[in-house]
mmCIF file of C-alpha atoms in Angstrom:
data_model
loop_
_atom_site.group_PDB
_atom_site.id
_atom_site.type_symbol
_atom_site.label_atom_id
_atom_site.label_comp_id
_atom_site.label_asym_id
_atom_site.label_seq_id
_atom_site.Cartn_x
_atom_site.Cartn_y
_atom_site.Cartn_z
ATOM 1 C CA UNK A 1 -15.340 12.685 1.712
ATOM 2 C CA UNK A 2 -14.761 15.859 3.739
ATOM 3 C CA UNK A 3 -12.035 14.190 5.828
ATOM 4 C CA UNK A 4 -10.192 13.115 2.667
ATOM 5 C CA UNK A 5 -10.223 16.646 1.281
ATOM 6 C CA UNK A 6 -9.048 18.040 4.609
ATOM 7 C CA UNK A 7 -6.211 15.531 4.704
ATOM 8 C CA UNK A 8 -5.053 16.249 1.157
ATOM 9 C CA UNK A 9 -5.077 19.982 1.909
ATOM 10 C CA UNK A 10 -2.735 19.302 4.840
ATOM 11 C CA UNK A 11 -0.475 17.301 2.499
ATOM 12 C CA UNK A 12 -0.369 20.237 0.066
ATOM 13 C CA UNK A 13 0.449 22.686 2.868
ATOM 14 C CA UNK A 14 3.268 20.485 4.152
ATOM 15 C CA UNK A 15 4.520 19.933 0.602
ATOM 16 C CA UNK A 16 6.090 23.394 0.619
ATOM 17 C CA UNK A 17 8.752 22.122 3.037
ATOM 18 C CA UNK A 18 8.613 18.345 2.521
ATOM 19 C CA UNK A 19 8.378 16.329 -0.705
ATOM 20 C CA UNK A 20 5.022 14.551 -0.285
ATOM 21 C CA UNK A 21 3.283 14.939 -3.639
ATOM 22 C CA UNK A 22 3.878 16.034 -7.218
ATOM 23 C CA UNK A 23 0.545 17.863 -7.211
ATOM 24 C CA UNK A 24 0.725 21.658 -7.228
ATOM 25 C CA UNK A 25 -2.922 22.621 -6.609
ATOM 26 C CA UNK A 26 -6.034 21.244 -4.937
ATOM 27 C CA UNK A 27 -7.758 20.010 -8.102
ATOM 28 C CA UNK A 28 -4.667 18.091 -9.163
ATOM 29 C CA UNK A 29 -4.132 16.737 -5.666
ATOM 30 C CA UNK A 30 -7.754 15.622 -5.299
ATOM 31 C CA UNK A 31 -7.546 13.702 -8.568
ATOM 32 C CA UNK A 32 -4.091 12.252 -7.910
ATOM 33 C CA UNK A 33 -4.737 11.181 -4.348
ATOM 34 C CA UNK A 34 -8.463 10.945 -3.623
ATOM 35 C CA UNK A 35 -9.903 9.780 -6.946
ATOM 36 C CA UNK A 36 -6.992 7.455 -7.742
ATOM 37 C CA UNK A 37 -7.115 5.938 -4.247
ATOM 38 C CA UNK A 38 -10.876 5.451 -4.328
ATOM 39 C CA UNK A 39 -10.530 3.767 -7.728
ATOM 40 C CA UNK A 40 -8.817 0.856 -5.949
ATOM 41 C CA UNK A 41 -11.825 0.204 -3.711
ATOM 42 C CA UNK A 42 -13.831 -2.089 -6.022
ATOM 43 C CA UNK A 43 -10.818 -4.384 -6.324
ATOM 44 C CA UNK A 44 -10.071 -4.242 -2.600
ATOM 45 C CA UNK A 45 -13.721 -4.785 -1.697
ATOM 46 C CA UNK A 46 -13.828 -7.898 -3.880
ATOM 47 C CA UNK A 47 -10.672 -9.226 -2.204
ATOM 48 C CA UNK A 48 -11.966 -8.614 1.321
ATOM 49 C CA UNK A 49 -15.299 -10.233 0.474
ATOM 50 C CA UNK A 50 -13.527 -13.397 -0.733
ATOM 51 C CA UNK A 51 -11.230 -13.448 2.280
ATOM 52 C CA UNK A 52 -14.101 -13.051 4.738
ATOM 53 C CA UNK A 53 -16.010 -15.872 3.073
ATOM 54 C CA UNK A 54 -13.060 -18.263 3.059
ATOM 55 C CA UNK A 55 -11.217 -17.669 6.316
ATOM 56 C CA UNK A 56 -11.918 -19.764 9.375
ATOM 57 C CA UNK A 57 -11.544 -17.070 12.017
ATOM 58 C CA UNK A 58 -14.248 -14.702 13.215
ATOM 59 C CA UNK A 59 -15.622 -12.858 10.171
ATOM 60 C CA UNK A 60 -16.256 -9.794 12.345
ATOM 61 C CA UNK A 61 -12.530 -9.144 12.725
ATOM 62 C CA UNK A 62 -11.306 -5.961 11.045
ATOM 63 C CA UNK A 63 -9.604 -6.354 7.696
ATOM 64 C CA UNK A 64 -5.931 -5.433 8.133
ATOM 65 C CA UNK A 65 -4.339 -3.369 5.357
ATOM 66 C CA UNK A 66 -0.683 -2.331 5.089
ATOM 67 C CA UNK A 67 0.267 0.644 2.907
ATOM 68 C CA UNK A 68 3.914 -0.034 2.002
ATOM 69 C CA UNK A 69 5.993 3.056 1.276
ATOM 70 C CA UNK A 70 3.090 5.244 2.328
ATOM 71 C CA UNK A 71 4.981 8.543 1.994
ATOM 72 C CA UNK A 72 2.467 11.237 2.854
ATOM 73 C CA UNK A 73 -0.054 8.616 3.955
ATOM 74 C CA UNK A 74 -1.431 7.932 0.509
ATOM 75 C CA UNK A 75 -3.377 5.926 -0.509
ATOM 76 C CA UNK A 76 -3.689 4.417 2.974
ATOM 77 C CA UNK A 77 -5.359 7.350 4.732
ATOM 78 C CA UNK A 78 -7.934 7.766 1.950
ATOM 79 C CA UNK A 79 -8.733 4.047 2.085
ATOM 80 C CA UNK A 80 -9.081 4.235 5.869
ATOM 81 C CA UNK A 81 -11.503 7.154 5.595
ATOM 82 C CA UNK A 82 -13.568 5.368 2.941
ATOM 83 C CA UNK A 83 -13.644 2.082 4.883
ATOM 84 C CA UNK A 84 -13.756 2.791 8.635
ATOM 85 C CA UNK A 85 -14.192 -0.944 9.329
ATOM 86 C CA UNK A 86 -10.676 -1.610 8.011
ATOM 87 C CA UNK A 87 -7.532 -1.247 10.123
ATOM 88 C CA UNK A 88 -4.895 0.483 7.997
ATOM 89 C CA UNK A 89 -1.189 0.591 8.863
ATOM 90 C CA UNK A 90 0.979 3.187 7.126
ATOM 91 C CA UNK A 91 4.620 2.129 6.712
ATOM 92 C CA UNK A 92 7.350 4.554 5.683
ATOM 93 C CA UNK A 93 11.112 4.724 6.100
ATOM 94 C CA UNK A 94 11.402 8.505 6.666
ATOM 95 C CA UNK A 95 10.773 9.656 10.217
ATOM 96 C CA UNK A 96 9.698 13.204 9.380
ATOM 97 C CA UNK A 97 7.036 11.924 7.003
ATOM 98 C CA UNK A 98 5.712 9.595 9.691
ATOM 99 C CA UNK A 99 5.579 12.468 12.188
ATOM 100 C CA UNK A 100 3.608 14.570 9.700
ATOM 101 C CA UNK A 101 1.171 11.739 8.933
ATOM 102 C CA UNK A 102 0.555 11.003 12.630
ATOM 103 C CA UNK A 103 -0.202 14.684 13.254
ATOM 104 C CA UNK A 104 -2.410 15.022 10.151
ATOM 105 C CA UNK A 105 -4.571 11.947 10.777
ATOM 106 C CA UNK A 106 -5.128 13.123 14.332
ATOM 107 C CA UNK A 107 -6.115 16.581 13.074
ATOM 108 C CA UNK A 108 -8.715 15.245 10.631
ATOM 109 C CA UNK A 109 -9.984 12.628 13.087
ATOM 110 C CA UNK A 110 -9.105 9.350 11.356
ATOM 111 C CA UNK A 111 -9.326 6.628 14.016
ATOM 112 C CA UNK A 112 -8.563 3.373 12.173
ATOM 113 C CA UNK A 113 -4.923 3.970 11.232
ATOM 114 C CA UNK A 114 -1.520 3.608 12.785
ATOM 115 C CA UNK A 115 1.876 4.753 11.531
ATOM 116 C CA UNK A 116 5.056 2.661 11.496
ATOM 117 C CA UNK A 117 8.488 4.201 10.919
ATOM 118 C CA UNK A 118 10.686 1.443 9.441
ATOM 119 C CA UNK A 119 12.329 0.139 6.312
ATOM 120 C CA UNK A 120 10.139 -2.449 4.607
ATOM 121 C CA UNK A 121 13.084 -4.872 4.527
ATOM 122 C CA UNK A 122 13.433 -4.670 8.309
ATOM 123 C CA UNK A 123 9.737 -4.581 9.196
ATOM 124 C CA UNK A 124 9.146 -7.585 6.924
ATOM 125 C CA UNK A 125 11.487 -9.639 9.106
ATOM 126 C CA UNK A 126 9.921 -8.561 12.399
ATOM 127 C CA UNK A 127 7.470 -10.792 14.261
ATOM 128 C CA UNK A 128 5.147 -7.814 14.719
ATOM 129 C CA UNK A 129 4.609 -7.325 10.990
ATOM 130 C CA UNK A 130 5.648 -10.447 9.092
ATOM 131 C CA UNK A 131 2.718 -12.346 7.536
ATOM 132 C CA UNK A 132 0.084 -10.633 9.696
ATOM 133 C CA UNK A 133 -1.770 -8.486 7.119
ATOM 134 C CA UNK A 134 -4.719 -9.469 4.954
ATOM 135 C CA UNK A 135 -3.670 -7.097 2.171
ATOM 136 C CA UNK A 136 -0.528 -5.121 1.360
ATOM 137 C CA UNK A 137 -0.966 -2.148 -0.960
ATOM 138 C CA UNK A 138 1.778 -0.253 -2.764
ATOM 139 C CA UNK A 139 1.415 2.716 -5.090
ATOM 140 C CA UNK A 140 4.153 4.448 -7.102
ATOM 141 C CA UNK A 141 6.942 2.932 -5.025
ATOM 142 C CA UNK A 142 9.137 0.719 -7.244
ATOM 143 C CA UNK A 143 9.142 -1.828 -10.046
ATOM 144 C CA UNK A 144 7.142 -5.017 -9.523
ATOM 145 C CA UNK A 145 10.272 -7.190 -9.123
ATOM 146 C CA UNK A 146 11.345 -5.029 -6.205
ATOM 147 C CA UNK A 147 7.867 -4.487 -4.793
ATOM 148 C CA UNK A 148 7.269 -8.231 -4.587
ATOM 149 C CA UNK A 149 10.062 -8.637 -2.048
ATOM 150 C CA UNK A 150 9.037 -5.504 -0.134
ATOM 151 C CA UNK A 151 5.336 -6.436 0.083
ATOM 152 C CA UNK A 152 4.669 -10.181 0.025
ATOM 153 C CA UNK A 153 6.510 -10.987 3.292
ATOM 154 C CA UNK A 154 3.921 -8.868 5.148
ATOM 155 C CA UNK A 155 0.929 -10.793 3.770
ATOM 156 C CA UNK A 156 -0.671 -13.800 5.449
ATOM 157 C CA UNK A 157 -0.851 -16.965 3.352
ATOM 158 C CA UNK A 158 -4.205 -16.647 1.627
ATOM 159 C CA UNK A 159 -3.969 -12.858 1.714
ATOM 160 C CA UNK A 160 -3.259 -10.543 -1.195
ATOM 161 C CA UNK A 161 -0.815 -7.949 -2.452
ATOM 162 C CA UNK A 162 -2.147 -5.110 -4.633
ATOM 163 C CA UNK A 163 0.184 -2.909 -6.666
ATOM 164 C CA UNK A 164 -1.356 0.199 -8.224
ATOM 165 C CA UNK A 165 0.228 0.731 -11.632
ATOM 166 C CA UNK A 166 -0.136 2.814 -14.756
ATOM 167 C CA UNK A 167 -1.009 1.475 -18.204
ATOM 168 C CA UNK A 168 1.263 -0.799 -20.222
ATOM 169 C CA UNK A 169 2.662 -2.559 -17.154
ATOM 170 C CA UNK A 170 2.403 -6.051 -18.646
ATOM 171 C CA UNK A 171 6.129 -6.389 -19.332
ATOM 172 C CA UNK A 172 6.927 -5.251 -15.804
ATOM 173 C CA UNK A 173 4.538 -7.853 -14.398
ATOM 174 C CA UNK A 174 6.043 -10.622 -16.546
ATOM 175 C CA UNK A 175 9.533 -9.624 -15.382
ATOM 176 C CA UNK A 176 8.363 -10.011 -11.772
ATOM 177 C CA UNK A 177 6.890 -13.498 -12.142
ATOM 178 C CA UNK A 178 10.011 -15.289 -10.891
ATOM 179 C CA UNK A 179 10.259 -13.048 -7.829
ATOM 180 C CA UNK A 180 6.564 -13.589 -7.097
ATOM 181 C CA UNK A 181 6.990 -17.386 -7.291
ATOM 182 C CA UNK A 182 10.069 -17.363 -5.051
ATOM 183 C CA UNK A 183 8.189 -15.302 -2.452
ATOM 184 C CA UNK A 184 5.207 -17.700 -2.628
ATOM 185 C CA UNK A 185 2.787 -15.545 -4.562
ATOM 186 C CA UNK A 186 0.352 -16.949 -7.088
ATOM 187 C CA UNK A 187 -0.168 -15.830 -10.693
ATOM 188 C CA UNK A 188 -0.688 -12.054 -10.934
ATOM 189 C CA UNK A 189 -3.894 -10.633 -12.376
ATOM 190 C CA UNK A 190 -4.294 -7.169 -13.926
ATOM 191 C CA UNK A 191 -7.578 -5.288 -13.469
ATOM 192 C CA UNK A 192 -8.290 -1.848 -14.993
ATOM 193 C CA UNK A 193 -9.580 0.699 -12.476
ATOM 194 C CA UNK A 194 -11.517 3.928 -12.871
ATOM 195 C CA UNK A 195 -8.468 6.194 -12.773
ATOM 196 C CA UNK A 196 -6.617 7.812 -15.642
ATOM 197 C CA UNK A 197 -3.314 9.587 -16.127
ATOM 198 C CA UNK A 198 -1.694 11.330 -19.054
ATOM 199 C CA UNK A 199 -0.588 7.966 -20.469
ATOM 200 C CA UNK A 200 -3.906 6.145 -20.049
ATOM 201 C CA UNK A 201 -5.967 4.032 -17.676
ATOM 202 C CA UNK A 202 -4.480 2.831 -14.408
ATOM 203 C CA UNK A 203 -4.625 -0.783 -13.262
ATOM 204 C CA UNK A 204 -4.456 -2.863 -10.086
ATOM 205 C CA UNK A 205 -2.085 -5.810 -10.169
ATOM 206 C CA UNK A 206 -3.219 -8.403 -7.612
ATOM 207 C CA UNK A 207 -1.256 -11.388 -6.304
ATOM 208 C CA UNK A 208 -2.579 -13.914 -3.807
ATOM 209 C CA UNK A 209 -0.131 -15.313 -1.257
ATOM 210 C CA UNK A 210 -0.230 -19.102 -1.554
ATOM 211 C CA UNK A 211 2.240 -20.125 1.183
ATOM 212 C CA UNK A 212 4.694 -18.697 3.701
ATOM 213 C CA UNK A 213 7.540 -16.622 2.284
ATOM 214 C CA UNK A 214 10.988 -18.254 2.736
ATOM 215 C CA UNK A 215 12.719 -16.946 5.859
ATOM 216 C CA UNK A 216 15.591 -15.254 3.989
ATOM 217 C CA UNK A 217 13.234 -12.725 2.410
ATOM 218 C CA UNK A 218 13.122 -9.793 2.502
ATOM 219 C CA UNK A 219 16.880 -9.414 2.294
ATOM 220 C CA UNK A 220 18.876 -6.652 4.006
ATOM 221 C CA UNK A 221 17.925 -3.019 3.293
ATOM 222 C CA UNK A 222 18.883 -1.964 -0.213
ATOM 223 C CA UNK A 223 19.377 -5.483 -1.570
ATOM 224 C CA UNK A 224 15.956 -5.781 -3.258
ATOM 225 C CA UNK A 225 16.631 -2.590 -5.221
ATOM 226 C CA UNK A 226 20.238 -3.390 -6.082
ATOM 227 C CA UNK A 227 19.716 -7.066 -6.924
ATOM 228 C CA UNK A 228 16.026 -7.762 -7.686
ATOM 229 C CA UNK A 229 14.975 -11.388 -7.680
#
């Protein structure tokens, strides 16, 4: 994973002038960003295997992943490096972060990514991005009730949304069940992953999209945070 280490080093260097990570040294950054991102792969691999087996279109098509609220390109860039047969889109609302990520992925030679500068609420209503992705991934972005509205509109019916969460997230998931139903997601499942923080083992919360999201969602920028479903 030489490319991954090179990328995280660039994130650490840029972190002196731009808030990209809470890590303060390479060991901490490698654990926080490389190991934690790679821990999601068994869950993502299982999802992509099921999707490939069930979908009607050409199974040789690249799996399309959207990293929502990608920040410094994490976990999306690490996932792209680990799975070069996936096409990973990195979505973030801050232009200077997107500029950094575009420059960094070019420097380390990652070919299967593209960067989108937009608010999730706006991109989720655009024809270019709405319901076109096999999987949407979000890590350390917001509460599940909010994330549901920011992520599910991007996912194709039959696709999946994965939220990377810390331990003891059950109450947060229960609180999001109404929002998930409204946005046409199925029952959420919680799977422990091989990543640990100071408070315990991390998990992946997975929701399958069962039908098209109603046209009024996502709402205008800021609404999902101010008035969660």
